Amino acid sequence: MLGRQPLFIIPVHGDPNVFMKIGILSRNRELYSTRRLLEASESRGHETRVVDYLRCYMNITSTRPSIQFAGEALDFDAVIPRIGASRTFYGTAVVRQFEMMGVYSVNESQSISRSQDKLRSMQVLSRTDIGMPTTGFAHSTRDIDGLIDAVGGAPLIVKLLEGTQGVGVVLAETKKAAQSVISAFRQLTPNILIQEFIKESRGVDIRCFVIGRRVVAAMERRAPPGEFRSNIHQGGSAHAVELSPTERRTAVRAAGALGLRVAGVDIIRSERGPLVLEVNSSPGLEGIEAATGVDVADTIIRYVERNASPNRTRDRVKG
Ligand code: ADP
């Protein structure tokens, strides 16, 4: 089912004799990533089901937690959550209920909530020594000049927190431009994020796909000429890329700092080393599998095989 390139499988030592009941929590079974995970799981012999988490319901006061789907109680050994950014609240409630039932979830509900809040995850990352662009955040401040100075002046980037795929990311080349972009954005949202512009990244960012403690695949996304945003939706192109040991370590540590076992970590290269832009808890498989030829879906399933034993939630409160 995979596109352009033949896939090679990363050898890992799972136990092929352990067959499990695996639930893929996804709103749409036609999505490439969902289809690939289903295929990979079935081809490893697991009983696999795609479940629309918005259609799950639960009695949250029962002393024996359970989850219902169309009148049936769901019974899995492991779940793979693919929670959309706009569905975090209900999606993570469903994952949390599975955790309380002792079901292993590849990414835990806490980590998903944490990483889907861009600001919260940057605050968590900033406590570590993982590199990030200098970033400022303010609530409808009148002190625009102070905010600009806080990130080292123009050129700078202004971002809408709720933006995705590069929409709502604006480069202001001069202080004057920065002042007017910030005042314009303030009409749209009271929360303003501004960031040092890393010009030496030259419109290139790197998506590192982390599973467990390893980067299993990495691709470089390159912006078209005249554009600084490398998002594919902004006309960017993708290729496999070799990472330096520092880049690998940065990606793995960023995922780990947020508690994610499967993550897409976006980094840019700067004069002071790799800088983390964002960490995604449901990274897409299509672009990375096509660009690198790595069978990422199979690697995720093998990771689940090696790690899914009941009650492996690290969070003791389980809530
Ligand atoms: P989104 O979440 O909408 O994709 P990003 O923060 O990832 O927004 O920004 C989109 C793109 O813009 C990035 O992939 C990168 O190429 C570029 N970019 C973002 N922030 C910076 C920055 N501080 N310096 C240089 N380029 C940046």
Coordinates of C-alpha atoms and ligand atoms in Angstrom, one line a residue:
M1 CA 0.0 0.0 0.0
L2 CA 3.0 2.3 0.3
G3 CA 3.9 4.9 -2.3
R4 CA 7.0 5.7 -4.2
Q5 CA 9.8 3.7 -2.5
P6 CA 10.2 0.2 -1.3
L7 CA 10.2 0.0 2.4
F8 CA 12.8 -1.6 4.6
I9 CA 11.9 -2.8 8.0
I10 CA 14.0 -1.9 11.0
P11 CA 15.0 -5.1 12.8
V12 CA 13.8 -5.2 16.4
H13 CA 13.4 -8.1 18.7
G14 CA 9.7 -8.4 19.4
D15 CA 8.1 -11.7 20.2
P16 CA 6.0 -12.6 17.1
N17 CA 4.2 -15.2 19.2
V18 CA 2.5 -12.7 21.4
F19 CA -0.8 -11.8 19.6
M20 CA -2.7 -9.0 21.1
K21 CA -6.0 -7.1 20.8
I22 CA -5.0 -3.7 19.5
G23 CA -7.3 -0.7 19.2
I24 CA -6.4 2.2 16.9
L25 CA -8.2 5.3 18.2
S26 CA -8.8 7.3 15.1
R27 CA -11.7 9.3 13.7
N28 CA -11.3 8.1 10.1
R29 CA -10.1 4.7 9.0
E30 CA -9.4 6.0 5.5
L31 CA -6.6 8.3 6.7
Y32 CA -3.2 7.0 5.5
S33 CA -1.7 6.7 8.9
T34 CA -4.7 4.8 10.3
R35 CA -4.7 2.5 7.3
R36 CA -1.0 1.8 7.6
L37 CA -1.2 1.1 11.4
L38 CA -4.1 -1.3 10.8
E39 CA -2.3 -3.1 8.0
A40 CA 1.0 -3.4 10.0
S41 CA -0.8 -4.6 13.1
E42 CA -2.9 -7.2 11.2
S43 CA 0.1 -8.4 9.3
R44 CA 1.8 -9.1 12.6
G45 CA -1.2 -11.3 13.5
H46 CA -2.9 -9.0 16.0
E47 CA -6.6 -8.7 16.3
T48 CA -7.0 -5.0 15.4
R49 CA -9.8 -2.6 15.3
V50 CA -10.1 1.1 14.4
V51 CA -12.4 2.9 16.8
D52 CA -13.7 6.4 16.4
Y53 CA -13.0 7.8 19.9
L54 CA -15.7 10.4 19.6
R55 CA -18.3 7.6 19.5
C56 CA -16.9 5.9 22.6
Y57 CA -18.8 6.6 25.9
M58 CA -18.1 5.6 29.4
N59 CA -19.6 5.5 32.9
I60 CA -17.0 7.6 34.7
T61 CA -18.3 6.8 38.2
S62 CA -18.2 3.1 37.9
T63 CA -15.7 1.4 40.2
R64 CA -14.9 -1.0 37.3
P65 CA -14.0 1.4 34.5
S66 CA -15.1 0.4 31.0
I67 CA -15.6 1.9 27.6
Q68 CA -18.6 1.3 25.4
F69 CA -18.8 1.6 21.6
A70 CA -22.2 1.1 20.0
G71 CA -23.5 -1.0 22.9
E72 CA -20.4 -3.1 23.2
A73 CA -17.7 -3.0 25.9
L74 CA -14.3 -2.6 24.3
D75 CA -11.6 -5.0 25.4
F76 CA -8.0 -4.2 24.2
D77 CA -4.5 -5.1 25.4
A78 CA -3.1 -1.9 23.9
V79 CA -4.4 1.2 22.2
I80 CA -2.7 3.5 19.7
P81 CA -4.2 7.0 20.1
R82 CA -4.4 9.2 17.0
I83 CA -6.1 12.2 18.6
G84 CA -6.7 15.2 16.4
A85 CA -5.6 18.6 17.7
S86 CA -9.1 19.9 17.8
R87 CA -10.4 16.8 19.7
T88 CA -7.9 16.8 22.6
F89 CA -10.4 17.2 25.4
Y90 CA -12.7 14.2 24.6
G91 CA -9.9 12.1 23.0
T92 CA -7.7 12.3 26.0
A93 CA -10.7 11.5 28.3
V94 CA -11.1 8.2 26.3
V95 CA -7.4 7.4 26.5
R96 CA -7.4 8.1 30.3
Q97 CA -10.4 5.7 30.7
F98 CA -8.4 3.0 28.9
E99 CA -5.4 3.7 31.2
M100 CA -7.6 3.3 34.3
M101 CA -8.7 -0.1 32.9
G102 CA -5.1 -1.1 32.8
V103 CA -4.9 -1.0 29.0
Y104 CA -1.4 0.1 27.7
S105 CA -1.5 3.3 25.6
V106 CA 1.4 4.0 23.3
N107 CA 1.2 7.7 24.3
E108 CA -0.4 8.5 27.7
S109 CA -3.3 10.9 28.0
Q110 CA -1.3 13.3 30.1
S111 CA 1.5 13.5 27.5
I112 CA -1.0 14.0 24.7
S113 CA -2.7 16.9 26.5
R114 CA 0.7 18.4 27.4
S115 CA 2.1 18.2 23.8
Q116 CA -1.1 19.4 22.1
D117 CA -0.9 22.6 24.1
K118 CA 2.0 24.4 22.2
L119 CA 2.7 26.9 24.9
R120 CA 2.6 24.4 27.7
S121 CA 5.0 22.1 25.9
M122 CA 7.4 24.9 25.2
Q123 CA 7.4 25.8 28.9
V124 CA 8.1 22.2 29.8
L125 CA 11.0 22.0 27.2
S126 CA 12.5 25.3 28.4
R127 CA 13.1 23.8 31.8
T128 CA 15.6 21.4 30.1
D129 CA 18.7 22.3 28.2
I130 CA 17.1 21.4 24.9
G131 CA 17.7 24.3 22.4
M132 CA 14.7 26.3 21.3
P133 CA 14.3 29.7 19.5
T134 CA 14.0 32.5 22.0
T135 CA 10.2 32.9 22.4
G136 CA 8.0 35.4 24.1
F137 CA 4.3 35.1 25.0
A138 CA 2.0 37.8 26.1
H139 CA -1.7 38.5 26.7
S140 CA -2.9 41.6 24.7
T141 CA 0.1 43.6 25.9
R142 CA 0.3 47.3 25.2
D143 CA 4.0 47.1 25.6
I144 CA 4.7 45.8 22.1
D145 CA 8.2 47.3 22.0
G146 CA 9.1 45.5 25.3
L147 CA 7.9 42.2 23.8
I148 CA 9.9 42.8 20.6
D149 CA 13.0 43.6 22.7
A150 CA 12.5 40.5 24.8
V151 CA 13.2 38.2 21.9
G152 CA 16.2 40.2 20.6
G153 CA 14.4 42.6 18.2
A154 CA 13.5 42.2 14.4
P155 CA 13.6 40.2 12.3
L156 CA 11.2 38.1 14.2
I157 CA 8.4 35.6 13.8
V158 CA 4.8 36.1 15.0
K159 CA 2.7 33.0 15.5
L160 CA -0.9 32.3 16.1
L161 CA -1.0 29.6 18.8
E162 CA -3.8 27.8 17.2
G163 CA -2.2 27.8 13.7
T164 CA -1.2 24.6 11.9
Q165 CA 0.6 23.8 8.6
G166 CA 2.3 27.2 8.6
V167 CA -0.9 29.2 8.4
G168 CA -0.6 32.0 11.0
V169 CA 3.2 32.1 11.0
V170 CA 4.4 35.5 9.8
L171 CA 8.0 36.9 9.4
A172 CA 8.4 40.5 10.3
E173 CA 11.7 41.8 8.9
T174 CA 11.8 45.2 10.6
K175 CA 10.8 46.6 13.9
K176 CA 8.0 48.6 12.1
A177 CA 6.7 45.5 10.4
A178 CA 6.8 43.6 13.7
Q179 CA 4.8 46.4 15.5
S180 CA 2.1 46.4 12.9
V181 CA 1.9 42.5 12.6
I182 CA 1.6 42.2 16.4
S183 CA -1.1 44.9 16.7
A184 CA -3.0 43.2 13.8
F185 CA -2.7 39.7 15.4
R186 CA -3.9 41.2 18.7
Q187 CA -7.2 41.9 17.1
L188 CA -7.5 38.2 16.2
T189 CA -6.3 36.6 19.4
P190 CA -5.4 38.0 22.8
N191 CA -2.6 35.5 23.1
I192 CA 0.5 36.5 21.1
L193 CA 3.6 34.3 20.5
I194 CA 6.7 35.9 19.1
Q195 CA 9.9 34.2 18.3
E196 CA 13.5 34.9 17.3
F197 CA 13.8 34.3 13.5
I198 CA 16.5 31.7 12.8
K199 CA 17.6 32.9 9.4
E200 CA 20.4 30.4 8.9
S201 CA 17.8 27.6 8.8
R202 CA 17.0 29.0 5.3
G203 CA 13.5 27.6 5.0
V204 CA 14.5 24.1 6.0
D205 CA 13.2 22.1 9.0
I206 CA 13.6 18.5 10.0
R207 CA 10.9 16.1 11.1
C208 CA 12.3 13.4 13.4
F209 CA 10.1 10.5 14.0
V210 CA 10.8 9.2 17.5
I211 CA 9.7 5.7 18.7
G212 CA 10.8 4.9 22.3
R213 CA 14.4 6.1 22.7
R214 CA 15.2 6.2 19.0
V215 CA 14.8 8.3 15.9
V216 CA 13.6 5.7 13.4
A217 CA 13.2 8.1 10.4
A218 CA 14.0 11.7 9.6
M219 CA 13.1 13.9 6.7
E220 CA 14.1 17.4 5.7
R221 CA 11.4 19.7 4.5
R222 CA 12.5 22.5 2.3
A223 CA 10.5 25.7 1.5
P224 CA 10.1 26.8 -2.1
P225 CA 12.3 29.8 -3.1
G226 CA 11.3 33.1 -1.4
E227 CA 9.4 31.3 1.4
F228 CA 10.7 30.7 4.9
R229 CA 8.0 28.2 5.9
S230 CA 8.9 24.6 5.0
N231 CA 5.4 23.1 5.5
I232 CA 4.4 20.8 2.6
H233 CA 1.1 22.8 2.6
Q234 CA 3.1 25.9 1.8
G235 CA 4.7 24.2 -1.2
G236 CA 7.6 22.6 0.6
S237 CA 9.3 19.4 -0.6
A238 CA 10.6 16.5 1.6
H239 CA 13.7 14.3 1.5
A240 CA 15.3 11.8 3.8
V241 CA 18.1 13.3 5.9
E242 CA 21.0 12.1 8.0
L243 CA 21.0 13.4 11.5
S244 CA 24.0 14.3 13.6
P245 CA 24.3 12.6 17.0
T246 CA 23.3 15.9 18.7
E247 CA 20.2 16.2 16.5
R248 CA 19.2 12.6 17.4
R249 CA 19.7 13.2 21.0
T250 CA 17.8 16.5 20.9
A251 CA 14.8 14.8 19.3
V252 CA 14.7 11.9 21.7
R253 CA 15.1 14.1 24.7
A254 CA 12.3 16.5 23.5
A255 CA 9.9 13.6 23.1
G256 CA 11.0 12.2 26.5
A257 CA 10.6 15.5 28.3
L258 CA 7.0 15.6 27.3
G259 CA 6.5 11.9 28.2
L260 CA 5.8 10.8 24.6
R261 CA 6.9 7.4 23.3
V262 CA 5.8 8.1 19.8
A263 CA 6.4 11.6 18.6
G264 CA 7.2 13.8 15.6
V265 CA 9.8 16.3 16.7
D266 CA 10.4 19.3 14.4
I267 CA 13.8 20.9 14.6
I268 CA 15.6 23.6 12.7
R269 CA 19.4 23.9 12.4
S270 CA 21.0 27.0 13.8
E271 CA 24.4 28.4 14.5
R272 CA 24.0 27.3 18.1
G273 CA 22.9 23.8 17.2
P274 CA 19.5 22.1 16.7
L275 CA 16.5 24.0 18.0
V276 CA 13.1 22.4 18.7
L277 CA 10.1 24.1 17.1
E278 CA 7.3 21.7 18.0
V279 CA 6.6 18.2 19.2
N280 CA 3.6 16.3 17.8
S281 CA 1.9 13.4 19.6
S282 CA 0.1 12.0 16.5
P283 CA 2.7 12.5 13.7
G284 CA 1.5 11.6 10.2
L285 CA 3.1 8.6 8.5
E286 CA 2.5 9.4 4.9
G287 CA 5.2 12.0 4.3
I288 CA 7.9 10.3 6.4
E289 CA 7.4 6.8 4.9
A290 CA 7.4 8.2 1.4
A291 CA 10.5 10.3 1.9
T292 CA 12.6 7.8 3.8
G293 CA 11.3 4.4 2.8
V294 CA 11.1 3.3 6.5
D295 CA 8.2 1.2 7.5
V296 CA 7.2 3.4 10.4
A297 CA 3.9 1.7 11.0
D298 CA 5.6 -1.7 11.5
T299 CA 8.1 -0.2 13.8
I300 CA 5.3 1.3 16.0
I301 CA 3.6 -2.1 16.2
R302 CA 6.8 -3.9 17.2
Y303 CA 7.4 -1.3 19.8
V304 CA 3.9 -2.0 21.2
E305 CA 4.6 -5.7 21.2
R306 CA 7.8 -5.2 23.3
N307 CA 6.3 -2.7 25.8
A308 CA 2.6 -3.4 26.2
S309 CA 2.0 -5.2 29.4
P310 CA -1.0 -4.3 31.5
N311 CA -0.8 -1.4 34.0
R312 CA 2.3 0.1 32.5
T313 CA 1.0 3.6 32.9
R314 CA 3.8 5.6 34.5
D315 CA 1.5 8.2 35.9
R316 CA 0.5 6.8 39.4
V317 CA -2.7 8.8 39.8
K318 CA -3.9 7.5 36.4
G319 CA -6.0 10.6 35.9
Ligands
ADP1 P1 3.0 25.1 12.2 O1 2.8 24.4 13.5 O2 1.9 25.9 11.7 O3 3.7 24.3 11.1 P2 5.7 26.2 12.8 O4 5.9 26.8 14.0 O5 6.1 24.7 12.6 O6 4.1 26.3 12.5 O7 6.3 27.0 11.6 C1 6.1 26.7 10.2 C2 7.4 26.7 9.5 O8 8.0 28.1 9.5 C3 8.5 25.8 10.1 O9 8.4 24.5 9.6 C4 9.8 26.5 9.7 O10 10.2 26.1 8.4 C5 9.4 28.0 9.8 N1 9.7 28.6 11.1 C6 9.0 28.5 12.2 N2 9.5 29.2 13.2 C7 10.7 29.6 12.8 C8 11.8 30.4 13.3 N3 11.7 30.8 14.6 N4 12.9 30.7 12.6 C9 12.9 30.3 11.3 N5 12.0 29.6 10.7 C10 10.9 29.3 11.4

